[in-house]
PDB file of C-alpha atoms in Angstrom:
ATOM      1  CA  UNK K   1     -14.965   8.867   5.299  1.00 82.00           C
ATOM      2  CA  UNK K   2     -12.909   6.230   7.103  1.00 88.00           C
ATOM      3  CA  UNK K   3     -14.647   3.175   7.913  1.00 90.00           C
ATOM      4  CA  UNK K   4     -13.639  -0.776   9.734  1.00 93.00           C
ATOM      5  CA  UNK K   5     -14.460  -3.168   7.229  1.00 94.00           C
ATOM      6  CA  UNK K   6     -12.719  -6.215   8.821  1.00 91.00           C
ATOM      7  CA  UNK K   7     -11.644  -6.114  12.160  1.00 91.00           C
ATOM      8  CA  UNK K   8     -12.608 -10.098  13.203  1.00 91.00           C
ATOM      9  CA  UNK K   9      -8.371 -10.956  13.930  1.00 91.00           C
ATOM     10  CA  UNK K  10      -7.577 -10.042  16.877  1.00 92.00           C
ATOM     11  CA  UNK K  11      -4.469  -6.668  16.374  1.00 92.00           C
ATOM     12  CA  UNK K  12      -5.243  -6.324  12.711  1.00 94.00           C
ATOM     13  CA  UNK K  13      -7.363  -4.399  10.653  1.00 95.00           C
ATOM     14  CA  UNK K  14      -8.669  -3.084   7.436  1.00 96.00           C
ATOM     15  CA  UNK K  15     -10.191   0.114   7.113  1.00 96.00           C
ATOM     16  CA  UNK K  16     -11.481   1.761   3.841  1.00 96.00           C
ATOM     17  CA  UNK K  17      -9.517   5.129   3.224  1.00 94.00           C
ATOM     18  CA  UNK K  18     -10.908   6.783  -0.067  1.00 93.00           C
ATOM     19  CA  UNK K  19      -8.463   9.187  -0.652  1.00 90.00           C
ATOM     20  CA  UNK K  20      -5.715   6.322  -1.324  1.00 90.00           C
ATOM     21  CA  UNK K  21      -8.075   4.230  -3.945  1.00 92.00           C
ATOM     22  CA  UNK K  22      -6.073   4.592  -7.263  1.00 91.00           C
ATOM     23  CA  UNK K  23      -3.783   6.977  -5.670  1.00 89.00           C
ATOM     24  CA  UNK K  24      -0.299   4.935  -4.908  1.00 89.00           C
ATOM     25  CA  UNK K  25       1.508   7.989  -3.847  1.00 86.00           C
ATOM     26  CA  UNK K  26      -0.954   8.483  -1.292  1.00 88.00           C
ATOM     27  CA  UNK K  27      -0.696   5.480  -0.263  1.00 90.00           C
ATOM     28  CA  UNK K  28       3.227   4.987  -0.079  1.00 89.00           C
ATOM     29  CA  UNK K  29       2.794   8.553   2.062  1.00 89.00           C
ATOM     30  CA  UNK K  30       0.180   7.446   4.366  1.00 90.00           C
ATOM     31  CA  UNK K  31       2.107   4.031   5.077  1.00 92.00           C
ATOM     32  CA  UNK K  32       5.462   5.716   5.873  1.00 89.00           C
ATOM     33  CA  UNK K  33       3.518   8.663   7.760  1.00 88.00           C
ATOM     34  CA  UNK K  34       1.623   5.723  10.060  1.00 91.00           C
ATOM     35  CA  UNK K  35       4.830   4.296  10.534  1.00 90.00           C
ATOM     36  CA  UNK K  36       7.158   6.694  11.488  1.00 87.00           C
ATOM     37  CA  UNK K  37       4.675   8.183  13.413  1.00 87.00           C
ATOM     38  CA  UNK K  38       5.900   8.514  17.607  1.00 88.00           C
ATOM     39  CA  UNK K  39       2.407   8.094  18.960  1.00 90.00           C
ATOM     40  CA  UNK K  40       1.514   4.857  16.638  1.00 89.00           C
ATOM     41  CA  UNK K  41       4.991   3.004  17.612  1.00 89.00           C
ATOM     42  CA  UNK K  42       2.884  -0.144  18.280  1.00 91.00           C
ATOM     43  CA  UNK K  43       1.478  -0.356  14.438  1.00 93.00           C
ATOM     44  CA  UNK K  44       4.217  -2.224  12.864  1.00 92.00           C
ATOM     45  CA  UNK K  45       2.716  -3.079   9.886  1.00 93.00           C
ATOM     46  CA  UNK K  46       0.804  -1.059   7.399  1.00 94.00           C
ATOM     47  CA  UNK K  47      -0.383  -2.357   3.927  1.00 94.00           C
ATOM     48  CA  UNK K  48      -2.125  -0.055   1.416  1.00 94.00           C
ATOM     49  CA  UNK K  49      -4.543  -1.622  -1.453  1.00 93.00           C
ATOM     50  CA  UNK K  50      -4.799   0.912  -3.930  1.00 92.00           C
ATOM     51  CA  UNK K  51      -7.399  -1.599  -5.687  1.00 93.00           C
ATOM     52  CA  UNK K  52      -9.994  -1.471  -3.547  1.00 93.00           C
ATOM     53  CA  UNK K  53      -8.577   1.779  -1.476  1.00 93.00           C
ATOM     54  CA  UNK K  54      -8.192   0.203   1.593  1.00 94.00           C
ATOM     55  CA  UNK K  55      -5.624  -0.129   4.195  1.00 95.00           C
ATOM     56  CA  UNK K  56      -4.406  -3.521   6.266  1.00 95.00           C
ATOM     57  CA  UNK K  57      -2.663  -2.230   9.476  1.00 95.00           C
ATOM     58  CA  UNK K  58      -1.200  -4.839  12.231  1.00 94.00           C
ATOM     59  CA  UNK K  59      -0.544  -3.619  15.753  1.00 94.00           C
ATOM     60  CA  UNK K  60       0.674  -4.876  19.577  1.00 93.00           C
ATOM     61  CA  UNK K  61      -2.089  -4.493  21.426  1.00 92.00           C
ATOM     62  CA  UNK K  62       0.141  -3.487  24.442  1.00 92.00           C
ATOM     63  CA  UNK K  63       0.293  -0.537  22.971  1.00 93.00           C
ATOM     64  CA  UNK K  64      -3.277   0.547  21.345  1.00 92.00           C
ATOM     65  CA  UNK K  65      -6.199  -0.830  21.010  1.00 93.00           C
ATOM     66  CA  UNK K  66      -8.719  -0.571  17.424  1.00 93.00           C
ATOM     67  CA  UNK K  67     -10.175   2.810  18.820  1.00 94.00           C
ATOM     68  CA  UNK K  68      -6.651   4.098  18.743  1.00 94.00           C
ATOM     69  CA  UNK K  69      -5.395   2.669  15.887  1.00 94.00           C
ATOM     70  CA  UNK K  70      -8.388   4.301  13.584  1.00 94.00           C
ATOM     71  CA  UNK K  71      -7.737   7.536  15.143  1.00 94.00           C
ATOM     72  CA  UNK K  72      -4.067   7.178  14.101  1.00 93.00           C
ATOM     73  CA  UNK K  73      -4.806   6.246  10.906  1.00 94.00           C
ATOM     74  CA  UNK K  74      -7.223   9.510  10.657  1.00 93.00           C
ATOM     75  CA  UNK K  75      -4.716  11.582  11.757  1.00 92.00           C
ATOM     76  CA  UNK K  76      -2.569  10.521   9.227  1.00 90.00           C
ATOM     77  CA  UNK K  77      -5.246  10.789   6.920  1.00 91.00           C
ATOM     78  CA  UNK K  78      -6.285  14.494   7.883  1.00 90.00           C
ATOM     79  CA  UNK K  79      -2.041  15.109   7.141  1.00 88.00           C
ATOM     80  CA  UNK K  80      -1.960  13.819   3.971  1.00 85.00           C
ATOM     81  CA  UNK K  81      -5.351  16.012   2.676  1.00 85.00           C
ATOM     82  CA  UNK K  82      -4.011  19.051   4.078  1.00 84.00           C
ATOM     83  CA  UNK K  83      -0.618  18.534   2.771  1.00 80.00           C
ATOM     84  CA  UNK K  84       1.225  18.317   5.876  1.00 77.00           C
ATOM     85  CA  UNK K  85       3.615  15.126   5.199  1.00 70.00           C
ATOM     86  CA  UNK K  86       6.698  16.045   3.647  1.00 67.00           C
ATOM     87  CA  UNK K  87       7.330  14.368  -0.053  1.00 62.00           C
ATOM     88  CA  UNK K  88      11.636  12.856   0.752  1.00 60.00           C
ATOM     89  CA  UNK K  89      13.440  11.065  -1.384  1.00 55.00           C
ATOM     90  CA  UNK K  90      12.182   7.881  -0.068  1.00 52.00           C
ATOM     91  CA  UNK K  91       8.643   8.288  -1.178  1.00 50.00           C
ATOM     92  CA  UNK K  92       9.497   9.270  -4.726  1.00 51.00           C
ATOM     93  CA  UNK K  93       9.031   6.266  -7.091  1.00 51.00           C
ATOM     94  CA  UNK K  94      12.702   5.559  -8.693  1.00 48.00           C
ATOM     95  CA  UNK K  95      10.792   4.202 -11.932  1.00 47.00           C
ATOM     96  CA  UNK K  96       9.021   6.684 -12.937  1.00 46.00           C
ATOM     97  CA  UNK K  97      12.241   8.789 -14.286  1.00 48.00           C
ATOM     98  CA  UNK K  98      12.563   5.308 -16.213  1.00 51.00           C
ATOM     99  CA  UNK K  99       9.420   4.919 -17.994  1.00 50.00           C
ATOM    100  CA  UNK K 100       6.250   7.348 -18.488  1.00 54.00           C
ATOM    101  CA  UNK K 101       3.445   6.581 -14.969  1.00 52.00           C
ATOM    102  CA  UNK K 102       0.691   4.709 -15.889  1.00 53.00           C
ATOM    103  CA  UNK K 103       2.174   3.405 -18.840  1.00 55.00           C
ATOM    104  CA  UNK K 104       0.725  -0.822 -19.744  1.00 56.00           C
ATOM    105  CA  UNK K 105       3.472  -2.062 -20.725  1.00 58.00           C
ATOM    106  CA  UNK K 106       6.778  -2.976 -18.154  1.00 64.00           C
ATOM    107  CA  UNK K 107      10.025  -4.327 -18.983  1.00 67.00           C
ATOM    108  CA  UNK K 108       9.214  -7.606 -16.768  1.00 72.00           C
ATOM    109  CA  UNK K 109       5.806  -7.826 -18.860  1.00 72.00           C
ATOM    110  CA  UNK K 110       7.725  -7.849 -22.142  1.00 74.00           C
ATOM    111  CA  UNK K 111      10.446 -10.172 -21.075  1.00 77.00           C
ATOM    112  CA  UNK K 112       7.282 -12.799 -19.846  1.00 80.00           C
ATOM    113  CA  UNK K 113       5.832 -12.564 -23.164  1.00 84.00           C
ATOM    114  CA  UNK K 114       8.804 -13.115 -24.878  1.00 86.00           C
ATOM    115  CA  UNK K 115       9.736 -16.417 -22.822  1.00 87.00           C
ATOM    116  CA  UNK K 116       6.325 -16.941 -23.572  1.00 88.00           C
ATOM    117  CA  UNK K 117       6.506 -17.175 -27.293  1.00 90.00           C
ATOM    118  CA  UNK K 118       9.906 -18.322 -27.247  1.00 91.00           C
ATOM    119  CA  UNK K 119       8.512 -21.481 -25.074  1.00 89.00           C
ATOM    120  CA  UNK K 120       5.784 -21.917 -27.559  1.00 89.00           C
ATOM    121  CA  UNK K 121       7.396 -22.122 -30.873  1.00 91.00           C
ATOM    122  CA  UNK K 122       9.854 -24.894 -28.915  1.00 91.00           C
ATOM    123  CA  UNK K 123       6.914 -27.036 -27.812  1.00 90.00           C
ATOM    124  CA  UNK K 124       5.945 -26.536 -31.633  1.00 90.00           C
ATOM    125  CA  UNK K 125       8.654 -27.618 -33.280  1.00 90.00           C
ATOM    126  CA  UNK K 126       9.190 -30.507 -30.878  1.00 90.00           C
ATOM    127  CA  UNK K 127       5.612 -31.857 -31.442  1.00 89.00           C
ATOM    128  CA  UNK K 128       6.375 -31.662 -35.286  1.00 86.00           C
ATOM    129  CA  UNK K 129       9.075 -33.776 -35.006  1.00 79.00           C
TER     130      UNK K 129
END
């Protein structure tokens, strides 16, 4: 069920959206669904948290209002469970040919732990000295 959580700043809010929590696909889909969407051309921003499965959206309120805006974002919703947004190119992950999903360890982890060690055995071997 879609629920307002935050709504106390004026043209933005955060509503909880189940289906996304731990899901990034989702996500990615619902975001570029919301905002190619005709009918939601005032919601310029759109911020998934696949954390805590919720979902930041900005909009001009010359165009909707927070009514509007959460029936948007069910709509889009509603799409996404029945399978009616079309998977492009631009929602498929370019990494994931690179390196197995959900897999700990990243190249830009490694490299940080390297410069990591690297940084330690200098501070080391200067405090020896």
């Amino acid at each position: 069920m879609i629920t307002v959580i935050h709504n106390k700043v004026p043209n933005r809010i955060r509503i909880r959206v189940p289906s996304i929590k731990h899901k990034q696909t989702y996500a990615n889909l619902l975001k570029h669904d919301l905002l190619s969407d005709e009918k939601a051309k005032g919601i310029y921003h759109a911020e998934p948290n696949i954390v805590t499965g919720t979902l930041l959206v900005k909009y001009h309120p010359a165009y909707h209002n927070e009514e509007e805006v959460v029936q948007l974002v069910m709509r889009a919703v509603s799409k996404l469970r029945k399978g009616k947004i079309e998977i492009t190119e631009k929602h498929k992950n370019p990494k994931l040919g690179k390196m197995a999903p959900g897999a700990f360890f990243t190249r830009e982890l490694l490299v940080n732990i390297a410069g990591n060690v690297i940084a330690g055995v200098l501070v080391a071997v200067m405090a020896t000295r």
